[in-house]
Amino acid sequence: MSPAPIPVTVLTGFLGAGKTTLLNRILTDQHGKKIAVIENEFGEVGVDNQLVIQGDEEIFEMNNGCLCCTVRGDLLRILGRLMKRRDRLDAILIETTGLANPAPVAQTFFTDPEMREQFRLDAIVTVVDAKHINLHLESSPEAKKQIGFADVILLNKTDLVPPAELEALERRVRSINALARVHRTKDADVPLDRVIDVGGFNLSRAIEVDPRFLETEYPFEWAGGYELAAGEHRLAIGHHDHEGHDHDHACGPDCGHDHNELDVVMMPVKSLGERVLGDAVQAAVLTFSEWETVTPPGEPITPGGRLHRLKLQNESGEFPVPVTEPGCYVLFTGHDVPTHLHAPDGRMLKYSWDRTFRHEHSHDAEVSSVGISAPGDLDGKKLNDWISELLRTKGGDLFRMKGVLCVKGTNKRLVFQGVHMLFDARFDREWHTDENRTNTLVFIGKHLDRTALTEGFKACLAAG
């Protein structure tokens, strides 16, 4: 008899709701369970791995982009590694980025046969910031989806909200999702059996929230298959008025994509047969989760398992594609934009197979992250004054701030976290001798000025 599938909890919630606090509790409580944590964050500098207290469990941090775009490839790879040591695991916890719709992660456990056999999606747990959720519900569809998909909702930070307001908030949450179990918490303090192995996931409700739930989402929007001769081909991106142009389904101006960047993979395949192409699509999912090779106009796109991030100018650019072996190739593009592949003699080539894919990259285009990593000790007073001024002038736009800092005069790490106007900073453990003593911080919000934030922070460094 094969062992029971491992229960998987997907932990979600908007930025700053308290997911890291909950992780700390799960990883440090003496519950006697072996829990593997798979962590993801939206931000350029990985500070979550420093904020999470290191317990006995292994923590896998993936910091290569948005969850809904690239994590599926990473997730399959990491779960594959976990399968090899399944006898040691009681549960798996997947923390999603605060901006993510949890559906793509949850889908993995229904659309991949091997995953379905080895793992069981146990519950989607959504941590809700009682102080700020009303603001996010008005401005972010992600916040609403996270509540809608939840099997368990932790109404966190209840100590920051008056009782009458809390009652109204719980009614609002229940109006979005009447079936989830709601637990009120302070500092995400909740018994483990309310979030791990609760048997709460309801597929029919997930399909009600999103009728396309079981349709796999992909990190690319289009693929075309070509038969290519040896020689230097040329890929042109952008609008061209040629007859018989390649695929030309440009996305609109409000789609949230950076129109001057395009992720592409040119993959050699044995044939353009259905089974081979199916394998190529799965391989491309993994390739799109790898670190990208930034490729300016004129630099080559190398066929093979490499992700190229093409840098465009005015939404267009041309790139050589050196083909050493004649044969079949599939071009995958991150977004559905006009692409034109030319043979070495200049002829425009027509694909002999193509397919569009479901790709719902719906992060708010205005939301961005600014990461700062800098050595040196900080002047405590300057830092305090700068943060205070930042909160006073930009607090409404700052969804989240967090960091681990070095302050002059102490060997202890200063850990700070902020959500909108609320700010908390405290010294925790001493820096280890083998640790890289560097200031690491990240800001996530709207209308962020990278230069001003970086210069303002560096001005807080202590003299000498």
One Martini backbone bead per residue (centre of mass of N, CA, C, O) as a GRO file, in nm:
protein
  464
    1MET     BB    1   0.095   0.037   0.024
    2SER     BB    2   0.075   0.356  -0.028
    3PRO     BB    3   0.144   0.642   0.085
    4ALA     BB    4   0.028   0.914   0.197
    5PRO     BB    5  -0.019   1.213   0.109
    6ILE     BB    6   0.114   1.517   0.135
    7PRO     BB    7   0.038   1.792   0.300
    8VAL     BB    8  -0.065   2.115   0.162
    9THR     BB    9   0.012   2.454   0.233
   10VAL     BB   10  -0.121   2.766   0.134
   11LEU     BB   11   0.031   3.083   0.186
   12THR     BB   12  -0.148   3.388   0.213
   13GLY     BB   13  -0.130   3.745   0.152
   14PHE     BB   14  -0.087   4.050   0.194
   15LEU     BB   15   0.124   4.282   0.243
   16GLY     BB   16   0.196   4.261   0.588
   17ALA     BB   17  -0.006   4.052   0.738
   18GLY     BB   18   0.192   3.791   0.874
   19LYS     BB   19   0.346   3.545   0.744
   20THR     BB   20   0.627   3.548   0.881
   21THR     BB   21   0.523   3.516   1.169
   22LEU     BB   22   0.395   3.239   1.122
   23LEU     BB   23   0.649   3.094   1.032
   24ASN     BB   24   0.807   3.129   1.293
   25ARG     BB   25   0.615   2.958   1.460
   26ILE     BB   26   0.630   2.693   1.299
   27LEU     BB   27   0.964   2.683   1.319
   28THR     BB   28   0.964   2.695   1.667
   29ASP     BB   29   0.771   2.511   1.756
   30GLN     BB   30   0.707   2.217   1.963
   31HIS     BB   31   0.546   1.985   1.746
   32GLY     BB   32   0.715   1.738   1.601
   33LYS     BB   33   0.731   1.839   1.304
   34LYS     BB   34   0.795   1.800   0.955
   35ILE     BB   35   0.854   2.107   0.778
   36ALA     BB   36   0.834   2.229   0.461
   37VAL     BB   37   0.958   2.533   0.315
   38ILE     BB   38   0.819   2.746   0.063
   39GLU     BB   39   0.952   3.046  -0.063
   40ASN     BB   40   0.820   3.376  -0.153
   41GLU     BB   41   0.908   3.691  -0.324
   42PHE     BB   42   0.851   4.040  -0.370
   43GLY     BB   43   1.173   4.126  -0.466
   44GLU     BB   44   1.514   4.199  -0.502
   45VAL     BB   45   1.575   4.144  -0.196
   46GLY     BB   46   1.653   3.883   0.022
   47VAL     BB   47   1.504   3.903   0.353
   48ASP     BB   48   1.333   3.662   0.453
   49ASN     BB   49   1.574   3.467   0.527
   50GLN     BB   50   1.637   3.657   0.779
   51LEU     BB   51   1.356   3.685   0.924
   52VAL     BB   52   1.358   3.393   0.938
   53ILE     BB   53   1.382   3.166   1.161
   54GLN     BB   54   1.603   2.912   1.208
   55GLY     BB   55   1.520   2.599   1.191
   56ASP     BB   56   1.518   2.261   1.121
   57GLU     BB   57   1.407   2.335   0.872
   58GLU     BB   58   1.380   2.373   0.545
   59ILE     BB   59   1.456   2.660   0.338
   60PHE     BB   60   1.309   2.776   0.039
   61GLU     BB   61   1.429   3.026  -0.175
   62MET     BB   62   1.249   3.227  -0.412
   63ASN     BB   63   1.396   3.510  -0.620
   64ASN     BB   64   1.260   3.522  -0.956
   65GLY     BB   65   0.971   3.647  -0.907
   66CYS     BB   66   0.665   3.594  -0.987
   67LEU     BB   67   0.455   3.353  -0.903
   68CYS     BB   68   0.252   3.348  -1.155
   69CYS     BB   69   0.495   3.305  -1.364
   70THR     BB   70   0.757   3.110  -1.233
   71VAL     BB   71   0.698   2.898  -0.997
   72ARG     BB   72   0.617   2.632  -1.133
   73GLY     BB   73   0.896   2.537  -1.202
   74ASP     BB   74   1.021   2.546  -0.921
   75LEU     BB   75   0.813   2.374  -0.773
   76LEU     BB   76   0.863   2.108  -0.923
   77ARG     BB   77   1.160   2.083  -0.844
   78ILE     BB   78   1.130   2.091  -0.534
   79LEU     BB   79   0.924   1.859  -0.502
   80GLY     BB   80   1.113   1.649  -0.623
   81ARG     BB   81   1.317   1.666  -0.389
   82LEU     BB   82   1.115   1.595  -0.158
   83MET     BB   83   1.039   1.305  -0.246
   84LYS     BB   84   1.320   1.178  -0.157
   85ARG     BB   85   1.228   1.279   0.166
   86ARG     BB   86   0.932   1.191   0.268
   87ASP     BB   87   0.981   1.040   0.548
   88ARG     BB   88   1.042   1.335   0.693
   89LEU     BB   89   0.746   1.439   0.614
   90ASP     BB   90   0.436   1.599   0.722
   91ALA     BB   91   0.471   1.882   0.565
   92ILE     BB   92   0.379   2.159   0.344
   93LEU     BB   93   0.488   2.502   0.294
   94ILE     BB   94   0.352   2.767   0.087
   95GLU     BB   95   0.478   3.078   0.021
   96THR     BB   96   0.345   3.359  -0.104
   97THR     BB   97   0.325   3.630  -0.253
   98GLY     BB   98   0.148   3.922  -0.178
   99LEU     BB   99   0.057   3.947  -0.506
  100ALA     BB  100  -0.081   3.666  -0.526
  101ASN     BB  101  -0.248   3.437  -0.692
  102PRO     BB  102  -0.305   3.106  -0.573
  103ALA     BB  103  -0.388   2.925  -0.817
  104PRO     BB  104  -0.123   2.822  -0.960
  105VAL     BB  105  -0.030   2.653  -0.719
  106ALA     BB  106  -0.282   2.476  -0.679
  107GLN     BB  107  -0.289   2.348  -0.968
  108THR     BB  108  -0.043   2.157  -0.950
  109PHE     BB  109  -0.226   1.934  -0.777
  110PHE     BB  110  -0.418   1.874  -1.054
  111THR     BB  111  -0.234   1.887  -1.339
  112ASP     BB  112  -0.020   1.688  -1.201
  113PRO     BB  113   0.004   1.355  -1.164
  114GLU     BB  114   0.247   1.324  -0.967
  115MET     BB  115   0.149   1.529  -0.757
  116ARG     BB  116  -0.124   1.389  -0.694
  117GLU     BB  117   0.013   1.134  -0.566
  118GLN     BB  118   0.214   1.279  -0.343
  119PHE     BB  119   0.003   1.518  -0.304
  120ARG     BB  120  -0.207   1.736  -0.085
  121LEU     BB  121  -0.434   1.974  -0.090
  122ASP     BB  122  -0.538   2.116   0.211
  123ALA     BB  123  -0.486   2.446   0.212
  124ILE     BB  124  -0.592   2.783   0.204
  125VAL     BB  125  -0.411   3.042   0.371
  126THR     BB  126  -0.529   3.361   0.485
  127VAL     BB  127  -0.377   3.663   0.564
  128VAL     BB  128  -0.526   3.935   0.744
  129ASP     BB  129  -0.512   4.284   0.761
  130ALA     BB  130  -0.712   4.459   0.968
  131LYS     BB  131  -0.597   4.754   0.924
  132HIS     BB  132  -0.568   4.739   0.569
  133ILE     BB  133  -0.777   4.575   0.390
  134ASN     BB  134  -0.979   4.787   0.287
  135LEU     BB  135  -0.778   4.928   0.103
  136HIS     BB  136  -0.708   4.674  -0.077
  137LEU     BB  137  -0.998   4.603  -0.174
  138GLU     BB  138  -1.025   4.866  -0.349
  139SER     BB  139  -0.726   4.831  -0.524
  140SER     BB  140  -0.712   4.493  -0.517
  141PRO     BB  141  -0.781   4.192  -0.668
  142GLU     BB  142  -0.593   4.002  -0.506
  143ALA     BB  143  -0.716   4.032  -0.222
  144LYS     BB  144  -0.991   3.909  -0.301
  145LYS     BB  145  -0.888   3.632  -0.404
  146GLN     BB  146  -0.754   3.536  -0.143
  147ILE     BB  147  -1.025   3.519   0.007
  148GLY     BB  148  -1.193   3.346  -0.198
  149PHE     BB  149  -0.987   3.084  -0.182
  150ALA     BB  150  -1.018   3.032   0.107
  151ASP     BB  151  -1.031   2.806   0.394
  152VAL     BB  152  -0.847   2.997   0.573
  153ILE     BB  153  -0.881   3.279   0.805
  154LEU     BB  154  -0.659   3.530   0.927
  155LEU     BB  155  -0.741   3.777   1.155
  156ASN     BB  156  -0.507   4.011   1.186
  157LYS     BB  157  -0.435   4.258   1.411
  158THR     BB  158  -0.676   4.305   1.630
  159ASP     BB  159  -0.530   4.520   1.825
  160LEU     BB  160  -0.561   4.768   1.591
  161VAL     BB  161  -0.883   4.728   1.627
  162PRO     BB  162  -1.184   4.807   1.685
  163PRO     BB  163  -1.449   4.608   1.756
  164ALA     BB  164  -1.656   4.725   1.548
  165GLU     BB  165  -1.462   4.710   1.304
  166LEU     BB  166  -1.413   4.405   1.320
  167GLU     BB  167  -1.701   4.313   1.268
  168ALA     BB  168  -1.727   4.449   0.988
  169LEU     BB  169  -1.488   4.300   0.860
  170GLU     BB  170  -1.593   4.010   0.893
  171ARG     BB  171  -1.843   4.055   0.722
  172ARG     BB  172  -1.690   4.123   0.462
  173VAL     BB  173  -1.532   3.860   0.438
  174ARG     BB  174  -1.793   3.675   0.438
  175SER     BB  175  -1.908   3.802   0.173
  176ILE     BB  176  -1.674   3.676   0.000
  177ASN     BB  177  -1.639   3.421   0.226
  178ALA     BB  178  -1.861   3.189   0.378
  179LEU     BB  179  -1.676   2.905   0.412
  180ALA     BB  180  -1.459   2.996   0.576
  181ARG     BB  181  -1.240   2.985   0.831
  182VAL     BB  182  -1.236   3.211   1.112
  183HIS     BB  183  -0.945   3.365   1.270
  184ARG     BB  184  -0.845   3.543   1.540
  185THR     BB  185  -0.540   3.748   1.554
  186LYS     BB  186  -0.222   3.792   1.721
  187ASP     BB  187   0.070   3.760   1.579
  188ALA     BB  188  -0.017   3.487   1.440
  189ASP     BB  189  -0.160   3.328   1.684
  190VAL     BB  190  -0.187   2.975   1.616
  191PRO     BB  191  -0.280   2.676   1.598
  192LEU     BB  192  -0.153   2.437   1.393
  193ASP     BB  193  -0.437   2.277   1.337
  194ARG     BB  194  -0.552   2.542   1.168
  195VAL     BB  195  -0.316   2.518   0.911
  196ILE     BB  196  -0.245   2.207   0.941
  197ASP     BB  197  -0.412   1.948   0.841
  198VAL     BB  198  -0.747   2.037   0.780
  199GLY     BB  199  -0.913   1.954   0.521
  200GLY     BB  200  -1.023   2.227   0.332
  201PHE     BB  201  -1.020   2.180   0.038
  202ASN     BB  202  -1.228   2.328  -0.239
  203LEU     BB  203  -1.275   2.282  -0.567
  204SER     BB  204  -1.559   2.398  -0.631
  205ARG     BB  205  -1.493   2.681  -0.520
  206ALA     BB  206  -1.254   2.747  -0.699
  207ILE     BB  207  -1.430   2.736  -0.962
  208GLU     BB  208  -1.618   2.965  -0.876
  209VAL     BB  209  -1.402   3.187  -0.862
  210ASP     BB  210  -1.250   3.010  -1.110
  211PRO     BB  211  -1.345   2.851  -1.395
  212ARG     BB  212  -1.014   2.822  -1.486
  213PHE     BB  213  -0.850   2.665  -1.266
  214LEU     BB  214  -0.764   2.391  -1.445
  215GLU     BB  215  -0.608   2.584  -1.612
  216THR     BB  216  -0.309   2.620  -1.708
  217GLU     BB  217  -0.051   2.825  -1.628
  218TYR     BB  218   0.186   3.032  -1.798
  219PRO     BB  219   0.508   3.202  -1.861
  220PHE     BB  220   0.365   3.211  -2.148
  221GLU     BB  221   0.183   3.308  -2.462
  222TRP     BB  222   0.379   3.194  -2.698
  223ALA     BB  223   0.417   2.950  -2.978
  224GLY     BB  224   0.658   2.847  -3.240
  225GLY     BB  225   0.711   2.632  -3.520
  226TYR     BB  226   1.024   2.541  -3.688
  227GLU     BB  227   1.211   2.506  -3.993
  228LEU     BB  228   1.571   2.505  -3.991
  229ALA     BB  229   1.848   2.620  -4.114
  230ALA     BB  230   2.156   2.680  -4.141
  231GLY     BB  231   2.240   2.980  -3.976
  232GLU     BB  232   2.172   3.329  -3.968
  233HIS     BB  233   1.920   3.449  -3.807
  234ARG     BB  234   1.624   3.673  -3.754
  235LEU     BB  235   1.477   3.862  -3.484
  236ALA     BB  236   1.178   4.050  -3.494
  237ILE     BB  237   1.051   4.313  -3.292
  238GLY     BB  238   0.743   4.432  -3.377
  239HIS     BB  239   0.609   4.654  -3.591
  240HIS     BB  240   0.511   4.542  -3.923
  241ASP     BB  241   0.428   4.591  -4.284
  242HIS     BB  242   0.422   4.308  -4.366
  243GLU     BB  243   0.356   4.053  -4.536
  244GLY     BB  244   0.291   3.775  -4.369
  245HIS     BB  245   0.307   3.798  -4.079
  246ASP     BB  246   0.335   3.690  -3.805
  247HIS     BB  247   0.255   3.711  -3.502
  248ASP     BB  248  -0.024   3.965  -3.408
  249HIS     BB  249  -0.095   4.008  -3.058
  250ALA     BB  250  -0.098   4.269  -2.911
  251CYS     BB  251  -0.094   4.417  -2.628
  252GLY     BB  252  -0.208   4.640  -2.428
  253PRO     BB  253  -0.137   4.931  -2.240
  254ASP     BB  254  -0.290   4.785  -1.963
  255CYS     BB  255  -0.140   4.494  -1.897
  256GLY     BB  256   0.151   4.530  -1.720
  257HIS     BB  257   0.376   4.536  -1.915
  258ASP     BB  258   0.700   4.546  -2.034
  259HIS     BB  259   0.755   4.668  -2.361
  260ASN     BB  260   1.098   4.660  -2.324
  261GLU     BB  261   1.043   4.349  -2.264
  262LEU     BB  262   1.146   4.002  -2.356
  263ASP     BB  263   1.080   3.669  -2.313
  264VAL     BB  264   1.292   3.403  -2.450
  265VAL     BB  265   1.280   3.077  -2.625
  266MET     BB  266   1.502   2.857  -2.813
  267MET     BB  267   1.394   2.527  -2.901
  268PRO     BB  268   1.506   2.227  -2.962
  269VAL     BB  269   1.359   1.964  -3.170
  270LYS     BB  270   1.285   1.662  -3.321
  271SER     BB  271   0.984   1.765  -3.363
  272LEU     BB  272   0.626   1.858  -3.453
  273GLY     BB  273   0.501   1.673  -3.263
  274GLU     BB  274   0.282   1.645  -3.011
  275ARG     BB  275   0.459   1.511  -2.791
  276VAL     BB  276   0.713   1.684  -2.824
  277LEU     BB  277   0.570   1.956  -2.769
  278GLY     BB  278   0.473   1.887  -2.484
  279ASP     BB  279   0.761   1.859  -2.366
  280ALA     BB  280   0.855   2.146  -2.443
  281VAL     BB  281   0.661   2.301  -2.265
  282GLN     BB  282   0.761   2.184  -1.993
  283ALA     BB  283   1.056   2.277  -2.031
  284ALA     BB  284   0.986   2.584  -2.051
  285VAL     BB  285   0.881   2.624  -1.768
  286LEU     BB  286   1.161   2.580  -1.640
  287THR     BB  287   1.325   2.791  -1.801
  288PHE     BB  288   1.146   3.043  -1.701
  289SER     BB  289   1.272   2.996  -1.392
  290GLU     BB  290   1.526   3.102  -1.468
  291TRP     BB  291   1.783   3.279  -1.515
  292GLU     BB  292   1.846   3.551  -1.701
  293THR     BB  293   1.955   3.675  -2.023
  294VAL     BB  294   2.067   3.969  -2.105
  295THR     BB  295   1.952   4.115  -2.433
  296PRO     BB  296   2.057   4.317  -2.653
  297PRO     BB  297   2.060   4.458  -2.934
  298GLY     BB  298   2.248   4.226  -3.149
  299GLU     BB  299   2.233   3.999  -2.969
  300PRO     BB  300   2.225   3.668  -2.922
  301ILE     BB  301   2.013   3.386  -2.968
  302THR     BB  302   2.038   3.085  -2.800
  303PRO     BB  303   1.986   2.781  -2.864
  304GLY     BB  304   1.807   2.639  -2.592
  305GLY     BB  305   1.818   2.630  -2.225
  306ARG     BB  306   1.760   2.963  -2.254
  307LEU     BB  307   1.691   3.271  -2.101
  308HIS     BB  308   1.583   3.562  -2.273
  309ARG     BB  309   1.615   3.917  -2.213
  310LEU     BB  310   1.485   4.146  -2.411
  311LYS     BB  311   1.597   4.459  -2.522
  312LEU     BB  312   1.403   4.731  -2.600
  313GLN     BB  313   1.309   4.987  -2.849
  314ASN     BB  314   1.013   5.095  -2.882
  315GLU     BB  315   0.913   4.784  -2.890
  316SER     BB  316   1.192   4.709  -3.043
  317GLY     BB  317   1.397   4.454  -3.225
  318GLU     BB  318   1.716   4.291  -3.315
  319PHE     BB  319   1.814   3.931  -3.346
  320PRO     BB  320   2.035   3.694  -3.359
  321VAL     BB  321   2.012   3.335  -3.485
  322PRO     BB  322   2.219   3.080  -3.435
  323VAL     BB  323   2.230   2.793  -3.658
  324THR     BB  324   2.400   2.483  -3.658
  325GLU     BB  325   2.141   2.293  -3.664
  326PRO     BB  326   1.933   2.148  -3.851
  327GLY     BB  327   1.570   2.194  -3.780
  328CYS     BB  328   1.369   2.195  -3.501
  329TYR     BB  329   1.185   2.481  -3.360
  330VAL     BB  330   1.093   2.667  -3.056
  331LEU     BB  331   0.918   2.966  -2.989
  332PHE     BB  332   0.914   3.150  -2.685
  333THR     BB  333   0.685   3.398  -2.542
  334GLY     BB  334   0.595   3.589  -2.275
  335HIS     BB  335   0.453   3.772  -2.490
  336ASP     BB  336   0.203   3.886  -2.719
  337VAL     BB  337   0.396   3.968  -2.989
  338PRO     BB  338   0.545   4.084  -3.256
  339THR     BB  339   0.700   3.834  -3.468
  340HIS     BB  340   1.003   3.791  -3.686
  341LEU     BB  341   1.137   3.537  -3.886
  342HIS     BB  342   1.455   3.519  -4.049
  343ALA     BB  343   1.640   3.419  -4.289
  344PRO     BB  344   1.957   3.442  -4.412
  345ASP     BB  345   1.815   3.567  -4.694
  346GLY     BB  346   1.549   3.739  -4.555
  347ARG     BB  347   1.322   3.566  -4.526
  348MET     BB  348   1.009   3.513  -4.418
  349LEU     BB  349   0.894   3.304  -4.167
  350LYS     BB  350   0.674   3.034  -4.120
  351TYR     BB  351   0.497   2.876  -3.914
  352SER     BB  352   0.377   2.527  -3.852
  353TRP     BB  353   0.326   2.605  -3.544
  354ASP     BB  354   0.079   2.714  -3.293
  355ARG     BB  355   0.037   2.875  -2.955
  356THR     BB  356  -0.168   2.974  -2.698
  357PHE     BB  357  -0.157   3.098  -2.355
  358ARG     BB  358  -0.225   3.102  -2.032
  359HIS     BB  359  -0.174   3.444  -1.892
  360GLU     BB  360  -0.209   3.603  -1.560
  361HIS     BB  361  -0.059   3.899  -1.540
  362SER     BB  362  -0.196   4.109  -1.268
  363HIS     BB  363  -0.014   4.299  -1.170
  364ASP     BB  364   0.031   4.597  -1.069
  365ALA     BB  365   0.196   4.825  -1.258
  366GLU     BB  366   0.260   5.027  -1.010
  367VAL     BB  367   0.392   4.797  -0.872
  368SER     BB  368   0.698   4.795  -0.688
  369SER     BB  369   1.051   4.732  -0.635
  370VAL     BB  370   1.308   4.831  -0.392
  371GLY     BB  371   1.645   4.747  -0.370
  372ILE     BB  372   1.888   4.744  -0.093
  373SER     BB  373   2.254   4.706  -0.091
  374ALA     BB  374   2.476   4.788   0.190
  375PRO     BB  375   2.750   4.874   0.333
  376GLY     BB  376   2.769   4.959   0.660
  377ASP     BB  377   2.710   5.190   0.908
  378LEU     BB  378   2.451   5.338   1.088
  379ASP     BB  379   2.281   5.621   1.177
  380GLY     BB  380   2.027   5.620   1.391
  381LYS     BB  381   1.911   5.910   1.362
  382LYS     BB  382   1.905   5.934   1.056
  383LEU     BB  383   1.724   5.691   1.009
  384ASN     BB  384   1.479   5.788   1.172
  385ASP     BB  385   1.429   6.050   1.013
  386TRP     BB  386   1.391   5.923   0.734
  387ILE     BB  387   1.156   5.733   0.797
  388SER     BB  388   0.963   5.947   0.905
  389GLU     BB  389   0.949   6.113   0.641
  390LEU     BB  390   0.854   5.883   0.459
  391LEU     BB  391   0.586   5.829   0.608
  392ARG     BB  392   0.470   6.118   0.583
  393THR     BB  393   0.495   6.135   0.250
  394LYS     BB  394   0.465   5.791   0.159
  395GLY     BB  395   0.279   5.591   0.320
  396GLY     BB  396   0.043   5.530   0.113
  397ASP     BB  397   0.256   5.388  -0.103
  398LEU     BB  398   0.362   5.196   0.128
  399PHE     BB  399   0.309   4.872   0.175
  400ARG     BB  400   0.627   4.785   0.218
  401MET     BB  401   0.879   4.724   0.472
  402LYS     BB  402   1.211   4.567   0.481
  403GLY     BB  403   1.486   4.472   0.712
  404VAL     BB  404   1.854   4.443   0.758
  405LEU     BB  405   2.066   4.612   0.995
  406CYS     BB  406   2.348   4.831   1.053
  407VAL     BB  407   2.457   4.969   1.365
  408LYS     BB  408   2.619   5.188   1.530
  409GLY     BB  409   2.738   5.039   1.842
  410THR     BB  410   2.639   4.747   1.736
  411ASN     BB  411   2.609   4.375   1.698
  412LYS     BB  412   2.314   4.405   1.623
  413ARG     BB  413   2.035   4.345   1.456
  414LEU     BB  414   1.819   4.544   1.258
  415VAL     BB  415   1.474   4.492   1.249
  416PHE     BB  416   1.248   4.593   0.987
  417GLN     BB  417   0.891   4.690   0.972
  418GLY     BB  418   0.642   4.799   0.723
  419VAL     BB  419   0.297   4.943   0.706
  420HIS     BB  420   0.272   5.208   0.588
  421MET     BB  421   0.253   5.391   0.890
  422LEU     BB  422   0.368   5.144   1.011
  423PHE     BB  423   0.638   5.085   1.258
  424ASP     BB  424   0.911   4.840   1.313
  425ALA     BB  425   1.196   4.826   1.544
  426ARG     BB  426   1.450   4.572   1.623
  427PHE     BB  427   1.662   4.403   1.815
  428ASP     BB  428   1.838   4.109   1.789
  429ARG     BB  429   2.069   3.936   1.705
  430GLU     BB  430   2.379   3.866   1.644
  431TRP     BB  431   2.626   3.874   1.441
  432HIS     BB  432   2.788   3.660   1.262
  433THR     BB  433   3.110   3.597   1.169
  434ASP     BB  434   3.008   3.445   0.881
  435GLU     BB  435   2.853   3.701   0.812
  436ASN     BB  436   2.707   3.931   0.599
  437ARG     BB  437   2.754   4.268   0.687
  438THR     BB  438   2.455   4.386   0.550
  439ASN     BB  439   2.243   4.599   0.411
  440THR     BB  440   1.888   4.502   0.385
  441LEU     BB  441   1.633   4.631   0.162
  442VAL     BB  442   1.268   4.672   0.104
  443PHE     BB  443   1.038   4.819  -0.129
  444ILE     BB  444   0.673   4.826  -0.153
  445GLY     BB  445   0.490   4.999  -0.421
  446LYS     BB  446   0.395   5.313  -0.526
  447HIS     BB  447   0.574   5.542  -0.685
  448LEU     BB  448   0.879   5.471  -0.688
  449ASP     BB  449   1.201   5.621  -0.605
  450ARG     BB  450   1.495   5.488  -0.643
  451THR     BB  451   1.701   5.717  -0.612
  452ALA     BB  452   1.588   5.850  -0.352
  453LEU     BB  453   1.607   5.597  -0.172
  454THR     BB  454   1.909   5.538  -0.203
  455GLU     BB  455   2.018   5.818  -0.115
  456GLY     BB  456   1.872   5.834   0.157
  457PHE     BB  457   2.011   5.589   0.279
  458LYS     BB  458   2.315   5.665   0.237
  459ALA     BB  459   2.286   5.923   0.424
  460CYS     BB  460   2.279   5.725   0.695
  461LEU     BB  461   2.563   5.683   0.702
  462ALA     BB  462   2.830   5.668   0.881
  463ALA     BB  463   3.096   5.828   0.956
  464GLY     BB  464   3.397   5.652   0.898
   0.00000   0.00000   0.00000
